[in-house]
């Protein structure tokens, strides 16, 4: 029996990696020499860090059949692998996009306000050429009012917007509650002052007509009922309180009128914000459905 004894180590299994690397180097040199951009790598996808499933080797027979349009088992397998690789690439792109977004969010030390979010939506649509979208909801003046309102009140989210609107309604009710006792007290003071003026007008008069006597007696009896045993009639105090409450009523009325207009404007802003967010949610759902179908 004859046994071959190798004179060199070129055929040893330990040299396979070296031969493959050398072959890849030679091929890439030739590809570069003839102006081709493609390059080959002797390493597996896993070693290269590529998230991709490798295709199977067709072989001469299967390759020839595929070229003639005849589907083969290995050809079908490679086509399935290609579809899977395409989905993997899409998934990887989405993950990269999400990681970029998370990185940007972490870089923001302050959370975005509702105004920031709305403004980003409008800016994105403006860049996309969807000017008709914003015009169908509000004009530029209304948009400026909306963003100014959200920023001035530091409204962070939709819950904050609802809370602000609720507090404005609450302030309206509070003013109404304050106005009622003021109105009642003013009516009482007015009567006190009127009867006091009548009383002092006829008190020192020697001769009173029948009508004057009736007025004087009615005023005296009225004051006697409200004085609770006191003799000094505080007309000056009543008039001072009446003037003070009249000014307070005027201030409350002015605030109520102004607040009424503010509430009306806030209600329109709230409707516009809800409309924008609903439209954004619909478009987001459509984009998500389209992505899933790809």
mmCIF file of C-alpha atoms in Angstrom:
data_model
loop_
_atom_site.group_PDB
_atom_site.id
_atom_site.type_symbol
_atom_site.label_atom_id
_atom_site.label_comp_id
_atom_site.label_asym_id
_atom_site.label_seq_id
_atom_site.Cartn_x
_atom_site.Cartn_y
_atom_site.Cartn_z
ATOM 1 C CA UNK A 1 0.000 0.000 0.000
ATOM 2 C CA UNK A 2 1.281 3.425 -0.967
ATOM 3 C CA UNK A 3 0.737 6.465 1.237
ATOM 4 C CA UNK A 4 1.132 10.019 -0.067
ATOM 5 C CA UNK A 5 3.224 12.245 2.109
ATOM 6 C CA UNK A 6 2.617 15.986 1.443
ATOM 7 C CA UNK A 7 5.758 17.978 0.936
ATOM 8 C CA UNK A 8 3.984 21.297 1.747
ATOM 9 C CA UNK A 9 1.094 22.367 4.011
ATOM 10 C CA UNK A 10 -1.024 24.036 1.305
ATOM 11 C CA UNK A 11 -3.786 21.413 1.505
ATOM 12 C CA UNK A 12 -4.171 21.373 5.295
ATOM 13 C CA UNK A 13 -7.605 22.276 6.671
ATOM 14 C CA UNK A 14 -6.048 24.877 8.955
ATOM 15 C CA UNK A 15 -5.011 26.799 5.834
ATOM 16 C CA UNK A 16 -8.594 27.108 4.468
ATOM 17 C CA UNK A 17 -9.151 30.513 6.080
ATOM 18 C CA UNK A 18 -5.927 31.873 4.598
ATOM 19 C CA UNK A 19 -6.741 30.579 1.098
ATOM 20 C CA UNK A 20 -10.259 32.049 1.219
ATOM 21 C CA UNK A 21 -8.979 35.425 2.395
ATOM 22 C CA UNK A 22 -6.320 35.416 -0.322
ATOM 23 C CA UNK A 23 -8.910 34.483 -2.963
ATOM 24 C CA UNK A 24 -11.224 37.324 -1.838
ATOM 25 C CA UNK A 25 -8.316 39.753 -1.967
ATOM 26 C CA UNK A 26 -7.412 38.697 -5.523
ATOM 27 C CA UNK A 27 -11.027 38.954 -6.694
ATOM 28 C CA UNK A 28 -11.501 42.381 -5.173
ATOM 29 C CA UNK A 29 -8.288 43.595 -6.755
ATOM 30 C CA UNK A 30 -9.534 42.429 -10.147
ATOM 31 C CA UNK A 31 -12.980 43.992 -9.588
ATOM 32 C CA UNK A 32 -11.361 47.295 -8.717
ATOM 33 C CA UNK A 33 -9.004 47.074 -11.695
ATOM 34 C CA UNK A 34 -11.931 46.719 -14.122
ATOM 35 C CA UNK A 35 -13.995 49.483 -12.518
ATOM 36 C CA UNK A 36 -16.586 47.391 -10.675
ATOM 37 C CA UNK A 37 -17.998 48.637 -7.352
ATOM 38 C CA UNK A 38 -18.917 45.186 -6.069
ATOM 39 C CA UNK A 39 -16.656 43.475 -3.553
ATOM 40 C CA UNK A 40 -16.632 39.967 -2.084
ATOM 41 C CA UNK A 41 -15.883 38.838 1.467
ATOM 42 C CA UNK A 42 -14.794 35.310 2.427
ATOM 43 C CA UNK A 43 -16.348 35.682 5.888
ATOM 44 C CA UNK A 44 -19.919 34.614 6.716
ATOM 45 C CA UNK A 45 -22.668 37.221 7.181
ATOM 46 C CA UNK A 46 -22.598 36.479 10.903
ATOM 47 C CA UNK A 47 -18.864 37.191 11.159
ATOM 48 C CA UNK A 48 -19.322 40.378 9.106
ATOM 49 C CA UNK A 49 -22.088 41.533 11.463
ATOM 50 C CA UNK A 50 -24.686 41.534 8.664
ATOM 51 C CA UNK A 51 -28.255 40.662 9.693
ATOM 52 C CA UNK A 52 -29.053 38.707 6.583
ATOM 53 C CA UNK A 53 -29.873 35.103 5.774
ATOM 54 C CA UNK A 54 -27.439 33.628 3.201
ATOM 55 C CA UNK A 55 -28.869 32.010 0.077
ATOM 56 C CA UNK A 56 -28.097 28.404 -0.818
ATOM 57 C CA UNK A 57 -25.790 27.389 -3.654
ATOM 58 C CA UNK A 58 -27.859 26.497 -6.720
ATOM 59 C CA UNK A 59 -25.377 24.224 -8.423
ATOM 60 C CA UNK A 60 -24.848 23.841 -12.150
ATOM 61 C CA UNK A 61 -28.048 21.924 -12.937
ATOM 62 C CA UNK A 62 -30.422 24.082 -10.904
ATOM 63 C CA UNK A 63 -28.747 27.261 -12.159
ATOM 64 C CA UNK A 64 -29.210 26.191 -15.774
ATOM 65 C CA UNK A 65 -32.882 25.318 -15.184
ATOM 66 C CA UNK A 66 -33.552 28.684 -13.503
ATOM 67 C CA UNK A 67 -31.970 30.490 -16.455
ATOM 68 C CA UNK A 68 -34.386 28.689 -18.765
ATOM 69 C CA UNK A 69 -37.330 29.822 -16.594
ATOM 70 C CA UNK A 70 -37.815 26.490 -14.854
ATOM 71 C CA UNK A 71 -38.416 26.896 -11.129
ATOM 72 C CA UNK A 72 -36.382 24.676 -8.866
ATOM 73 C CA UNK A 73 -36.646 23.808 -5.187
ATOM 74 C CA UNK A 74 -33.399 25.618 -4.402
ATOM 75 C CA UNK A 75 -34.442 28.586 -6.532
ATOM 76 C CA UNK A 76 -37.740 28.857 -4.637
ATOM 77 C CA UNK A 77 -35.863 28.646 -1.349
ATOM 78 C CA UNK A 78 -33.533 31.472 -2.416
ATOM 79 C CA UNK A 79 -36.525 33.598 -3.443
ATOM 80 C CA UNK A 80 -38.130 33.057 -0.033
ATOM 81 C CA UNK A 81 -34.831 33.955 1.623
ATOM 82 C CA UNK A 82 -34.655 37.179 -0.431
ATOM 83 C CA UNK A 83 -38.196 38.181 0.655
ATOM 84 C CA UNK A 84 -37.274 37.481 4.284
ATOM 85 C CA UNK A 85 -34.063 39.507 3.920
ATOM 86 C CA UNK A 86 -36.044 42.419 2.475
ATOM 87 C CA UNK A 87 -38.375 42.353 5.493
ATOM 88 C CA UNK A 88 -35.368 42.208 7.798
ATOM 89 C CA UNK A 89 -33.862 45.280 6.096
ATOM 90 C CA UNK A 90 -37.135 47.184 6.475
ATOM 91 C CA UNK A 91 -37.377 46.178 10.130
ATOM 92 C CA UNK A 92 -33.790 47.218 10.728
ATOM 93 C CA UNK A 93 -34.461 50.604 9.104
ATOM 94 C CA UNK A 94 -37.471 51.134 11.365
ATOM 95 C CA UNK A 95 -35.469 50.193 14.446
ATOM 96 C CA UNK A 96 -32.706 52.605 13.414
ATOM 97 C CA UNK A 97 -35.292 55.351 12.939
ATOM 98 C CA UNK A 98 -36.792 54.611 16.356
ATOM 99 C CA UNK A 99 -33.351 54.607 17.997
ATOM 100 C CA UNK A 100 -32.600 57.977 16.385
ATOM 101 C CA UNK A 101 -35.897 59.362 17.666
ATOM 102 C CA UNK A 102 -35.223 58.016 21.181
ATOM 103 C CA UNK A 103 -31.761 59.570 21.126
ATOM 104 C CA UNK A 104 -33.204 62.932 20.092
ATOM 105 C CA UNK A 105 -35.879 62.682 22.774
ATOM 106 C CA UNK A 106 -33.299 61.899 25.446
ATOM 107 C CA UNK A 107 -31.299 64.927 24.330
ATOM 108 C CA UNK A 108 -34.290 67.170 24.991
ATOM 109 C CA UNK A 109 -34.045 68.209 28.633
ATOM 110 C CA UNK A 110 -37.513 69.758 28.605
ATOM 111 C CA UNK A 111 -40.582 67.841 27.414
ATOM 112 C CA UNK A 112 -42.344 69.351 24.372
ATOM 113 C CA UNK A 113 -45.484 71.347 25.037
ATOM 114 C CA UNK A 114 -48.753 70.909 23.166
ATOM 115 C CA UNK A 115 -47.863 74.069 21.214
ATOM 116 C CA UNK A 116 -44.560 72.459 20.143
ATOM 117 C CA UNK A 117 -46.387 69.333 18.981
ATOM 118 C CA UNK A 118 -49.039 71.277 17.053
ATOM 119 C CA UNK A 119 -46.392 73.501 15.483
ATOM 120 C CA UNK A 120 -44.366 70.462 14.374
ATOM 121 C CA UNK A 121 -47.469 68.998 12.696
ATOM 122 C CA UNK A 122 -48.180 72.261 10.858
ATOM 123 C CA UNK A 123 -44.530 72.652 9.815
ATOM 124 C CA UNK A 124 -44.390 69.087 8.506
ATOM 125 C CA UNK A 125 -47.558 69.550 6.486
ATOM 126 C CA UNK A 126 -46.332 72.884 5.149
ATOM 127 C CA UNK A 127 -43.105 71.221 3.965
ATOM 128 C CA UNK A 128 -45.163 68.452 2.381
ATOM 129 C CA UNK A 129 -47.171 71.065 0.504
ATOM 130 C CA UNK A 130 -50.421 70.449 2.355
ATOM 131 C CA UNK A 131 -51.336 74.105 2.799
ATOM 132 C CA UNK A 132 -54.983 73.374 2.089
ATOM 133 C CA UNK A 133 -55.082 71.269 5.243
ATOM 134 C CA UNK A 134 -54.368 74.177 7.573
ATOM 135 C CA UNK A 135 -56.556 76.564 5.592
ATOM 136 C CA UNK A 136 -59.513 74.236 5.964
ATOM 137 C CA UNK A 137 -59.220 74.405 9.757
ATOM 138 C CA UNK A 138 -58.224 77.984 10.429
ATOM 139 C CA UNK A 139 -56.413 80.922 8.887
ATOM 140 C CA UNK A 140 -52.934 82.091 9.833
ATOM 141 C CA UNK A 141 -54.262 84.626 12.322
ATOM 142 C CA UNK A 142 -56.256 81.953 14.151
ATOM 143 C CA UNK A 143 -53.255 79.605 14.093
ATOM 144 C CA UNK A 144 -51.094 82.316 15.671
ATOM 145 C CA UNK A 145 -53.749 82.878 18.355
ATOM 146 C CA UNK A 146 -53.919 79.167 19.065
ATOM 147 C CA UNK A 147 -50.155 78.729 19.468
ATOM 148 C CA UNK A 148 -49.893 81.932 21.520
ATOM 149 C CA UNK A 149 -52.673 80.749 23.844
ATOM 150 C CA UNK A 150 -51.037 77.333 24.351
ATOM 151 C CA UNK A 151 -47.595 78.845 24.967
ATOM 152 C CA UNK A 152 -48.812 81.633 27.267
ATOM 153 C CA UNK A 153 -50.598 79.110 29.478
ATOM 154 C CA UNK A 154 -47.732 76.564 29.293
ATOM 155 C CA UNK A 155 -50.164 73.842 28.259
ATOM 156 C CA UNK A 156 -48.258 70.565 28.011
ATOM 157 C CA UNK A 157 -50.948 68.228 26.696
ATOM 158 C CA UNK A 158 -54.623 67.889 25.813
ATOM 159 C CA UNK A 159 -55.503 67.246 29.468
ATOM 160 C CA UNK A 160 -53.885 70.573 30.345
ATOM 161 C CA UNK A 161 -55.935 72.281 27.638
ATOM 162 C CA UNK A 162 -59.154 70.805 28.991
ATOM 163 C CA UNK A 163 -58.166 71.826 32.528
ATOM 164 C CA UNK A 164 -57.463 75.414 31.431
ATOM 165 C CA UNK A 165 -60.811 75.639 29.636
ATOM 166 C CA UNK A 166 -62.552 74.205 32.695
ATOM 167 C CA UNK A 167 -60.842 76.729 34.985
ATOM 168 C CA UNK A 168 -61.987 79.616 32.739
ATOM 169 C CA UNK A 169 -65.582 78.395 32.969
ATOM 170 C CA UNK A 170 -65.089 78.059 36.731
ATOM 171 C CA UNK A 171 -63.882 81.671 36.922
ATOM 172 C CA UNK A 172 -66.992 82.793 35.067
ATOM 173 C CA UNK A 173 -69.202 81.002 37.580
ATOM 174 C CA UNK A 174 -67.138 82.449 40.429
ATOM 175 C CA UNK A 175 -67.693 86.005 39.151
ATOM 176 C CA UNK A 176 -71.409 85.336 38.830
ATOM 177 C CA UNK A 177 -71.401 84.085 42.416
ATOM 178 C CA UNK A 178 -69.640 87.252 43.609
ATOM 179 C CA UNK A 179 -71.941 89.556 41.657
ATOM 180 C CA UNK A 180 -75.181 88.259 43.224
ATOM 181 C CA UNK A 181 -74.507 89.354 46.830
ATOM 182 C CA UNK A 182 -73.037 92.651 45.582
ATOM 183 C CA UNK A 183 -76.191 93.357 43.583
ATOM 184 C CA UNK A 184 -78.385 92.461 46.575
ATOM 185 C CA UNK A 185 -76.395 94.686 48.945
ATOM 186 C CA UNK A 186 -76.421 97.582 46.464
ATOM 187 C CA UNK A 187 -80.211 97.333 46.179
ATOM 188 C CA UNK A 188 -80.501 97.377 49.985
ATOM 189 C CA UNK A 189 -78.101 100.327 50.360
ATOM 190 C CA UNK A 190 -79.905 102.240 47.637
ATOM 191 C CA UNK A 191 -83.165 101.945 49.553
ATOM 192 C CA UNK A 192 -81.457 102.887 52.852
ATOM 193 C CA UNK A 193 -79.970 106.025 51.253
ATOM 194 C CA UNK A 194 -83.234 106.992 49.504
ATOM 195 C CA UNK A 195 -85.252 106.716 52.754
ATOM 196 C CA UNK A 196 -82.513 108.500 54.694
ATOM 197 C CA UNK A 197 -82.535 111.406 52.218
ATOM 198 C CA UNK A 198 -86.348 111.665 52.475
ATOM 199 C CA UNK A 199 -86.228 111.566 56.283
ATOM 200 C CA UNK A 200 -83.641 114.357 56.591
ATOM 201 C CA UNK A 201 -85.367 116.396 53.869
ATOM 202 C CA UNK A 202 -88.626 116.643 55.841
ATOM 203 C CA UNK A 203 -87.383 116.219 59.429
ATOM 204 C CA UNK A 204 -86.925 119.919 60.270
ATOM 205 C CA UNK A 205 -89.714 121.235 58.116
ATOM 206 C CA UNK A 206 -92.499 122.926 60.197
ATOM 207 C CA UNK A 207 -95.425 122.388 57.904
ATOM 208 C CA UNK A 208 -95.707 119.243 55.822
ATOM 209 C CA UNK A 209 -98.273 118.531 53.218
ATOM 210 C CA UNK A 210 -100.218 115.346 53.508
ATOM 211 C CA UNK A 211 -98.077 113.679 50.848
ATOM 212 C CA UNK A 212 -94.857 114.890 52.514
ATOM 213 C CA UNK A 213 -96.076 113.655 55.902
ATOM 214 C CA UNK A 214 -96.770 110.231 54.411
ATOM 215 C CA UNK A 215 -93.286 110.103 52.879
ATOM 216 C CA UNK A 216 -91.623 111.299 56.123
ATOM 217 C CA UNK A 217 -93.526 108.809 58.296
ATOM 218 C CA UNK A 218 -92.743 105.931 55.921
ATOM 219 C CA UNK A 219 -89.044 106.879 55.853
ATOM 220 C CA UNK A 220 -88.898 107.223 59.672
ATOM 221 C CA UNK A 221 -90.570 103.838 60.196
ATOM 222 C CA UNK A 222 -88.314 102.208 57.589
ATOM 223 C CA UNK A 223 -85.136 103.579 59.216
ATOM 224 C CA UNK A 224 -86.364 102.607 62.648
ATOM 225 C CA UNK A 225 -86.698 99.020 61.362
ATOM 226 C CA UNK A 226 -83.180 98.878 59.939
ATOM 227 C CA UNK A 227 -81.373 100.752 62.743
ATOM 228 C CA UNK A 228 -81.955 98.022 65.370
ATOM 229 C CA UNK A 229 -82.290 100.520 68.209
ATOM 230 C CA UNK A 230 -79.475 102.850 67.116
ATOM 231 C CA UNK A 231 -80.271 106.550 66.966
ATOM 232 C CA UNK A 232 -77.543 107.834 64.593
ATOM 233 C CA UNK A 233 -78.419 107.234 60.960
ATOM 234 C CA UNK A 234 -75.189 106.231 59.071
ATOM 235 C CA UNK A 235 -76.065 107.823 55.753
ATOM 236 C CA UNK A 236 -72.439 108.755 55.048
ATOM 237 C CA UNK A 237 -71.290 105.171 55.745
ATOM 238 C CA UNK A 238 -74.005 103.775 53.502
ATOM 239 C CA UNK A 239 -73.044 106.102 50.647
ATOM 240 C CA UNK A 240 -69.359 105.223 51.054
ATOM 241 C CA UNK A 241 -70.154 101.495 50.974
ATOM 242 C CA UNK A 242 -72.472 102.016 48.008
ATOM 243 C CA UNK A 243 -69.698 103.785 46.035
ATOM 244 C CA UNK A 244 -67.202 101.051 46.919
ATOM 245 C CA UNK A 245 -69.550 98.238 45.919
ATOM 246 C CA UNK A 246 -70.524 100.063 42.705
ATOM 247 C CA UNK A 247 -66.823 100.164 41.724
ATOM 248 C CA UNK A 248 -66.449 96.491 42.647
ATOM 249 C CA UNK A 249 -69.489 95.579 40.560
ATOM 250 C CA UNK A 250 -68.061 97.507 37.607
ATOM 251 C CA UNK A 251 -64.737 95.669 37.918
ATOM 252 C CA UNK A 252 -66.484 92.292 38.140
ATOM 253 C CA UNK A 253 -68.710 93.103 35.162
ATOM 254 C CA UNK A 254 -65.738 94.183 33.050
ATOM 255 C CA UNK A 255 -63.849 90.999 33.933
ATOM 256 C CA UNK A 256 -66.929 88.900 33.206
ATOM 257 C CA UNK A 257 -67.399 90.498 29.770
ATOM 258 C CA UNK A 258 -63.695 90.085 28.945
ATOM 259 C CA UNK A 259 -63.697 86.496 30.224
ATOM 260 C CA UNK A 260 -66.781 85.705 28.177
ATOM 261 C CA UNK A 261 -64.872 86.694 25.026
ATOM 262 C CA UNK A 262 -61.795 84.743 26.203
ATOM 263 C CA UNK A 263 -63.870 81.625 26.866
ATOM 264 C CA UNK A 264 -65.405 81.860 23.406
ATOM 265 C CA UNK A 265 -61.956 82.141 21.838
ATOM 266 C CA UNK A 266 -60.573 79.321 24.032
ATOM 267 C CA UNK A 267 -63.461 77.096 22.996
ATOM 268 C CA UNK A 268 -62.636 77.673 19.315
ATOM 269 C CA UNK A 269 -58.939 76.992 19.984
ATOM 270 C CA UNK A 270 -59.841 73.789 21.816
ATOM 271 C CA UNK A 271 -61.973 72.638 18.874
ATOM 272 C CA UNK A 272 -59.149 73.409 16.419
ATOM 273 C CA UNK A 273 -56.585 71.495 18.502
ATOM 274 C CA UNK A 274 -58.885 68.468 18.736
ATOM 275 C CA UNK A 275 -59.503 68.653 14.973
ATOM 276 C CA UNK A 276 -55.754 68.738 14.216
ATOM 277 C CA UNK A 277 -55.027 65.829 16.537
ATOM 278 C CA UNK A 278 -57.862 63.722 15.113
ATOM 279 C CA UNK A 279 -56.588 64.345 11.575
ATOM 280 C CA UNK A 280 -53.047 63.468 12.671
ATOM 281 C CA UNK A 281 -54.261 60.221 14.264
ATOM 282 C CA UNK A 282 -56.122 59.248 11.083
ATOM 283 C CA UNK A 283 -53.051 59.906 8.931
ATOM 284 C CA UNK A 284 -50.824 58.040 11.380
ATOM 285 C CA UNK A 285 -53.170 55.031 11.244
ATOM 286 C CA UNK A 286 -53.116 55.147 7.435
ATOM 287 C CA UNK A 287 -49.305 55.270 7.369
ATOM 288 C CA UNK A 288 -49.129 52.380 9.809
ATOM 289 C CA UNK A 289 -51.482 50.297 7.685
ATOM 290 C CA UNK A 290 -49.440 51.055 4.562
ATOM 291 C CA UNK A 291 -46.224 50.068 6.357
ATOM 292 C CA UNK A 292 -47.733 46.775 7.462
ATOM 293 C CA UNK A 293 -48.866 46.000 3.922
ATOM 294 C CA UNK A 294 -45.384 46.491 2.499
#
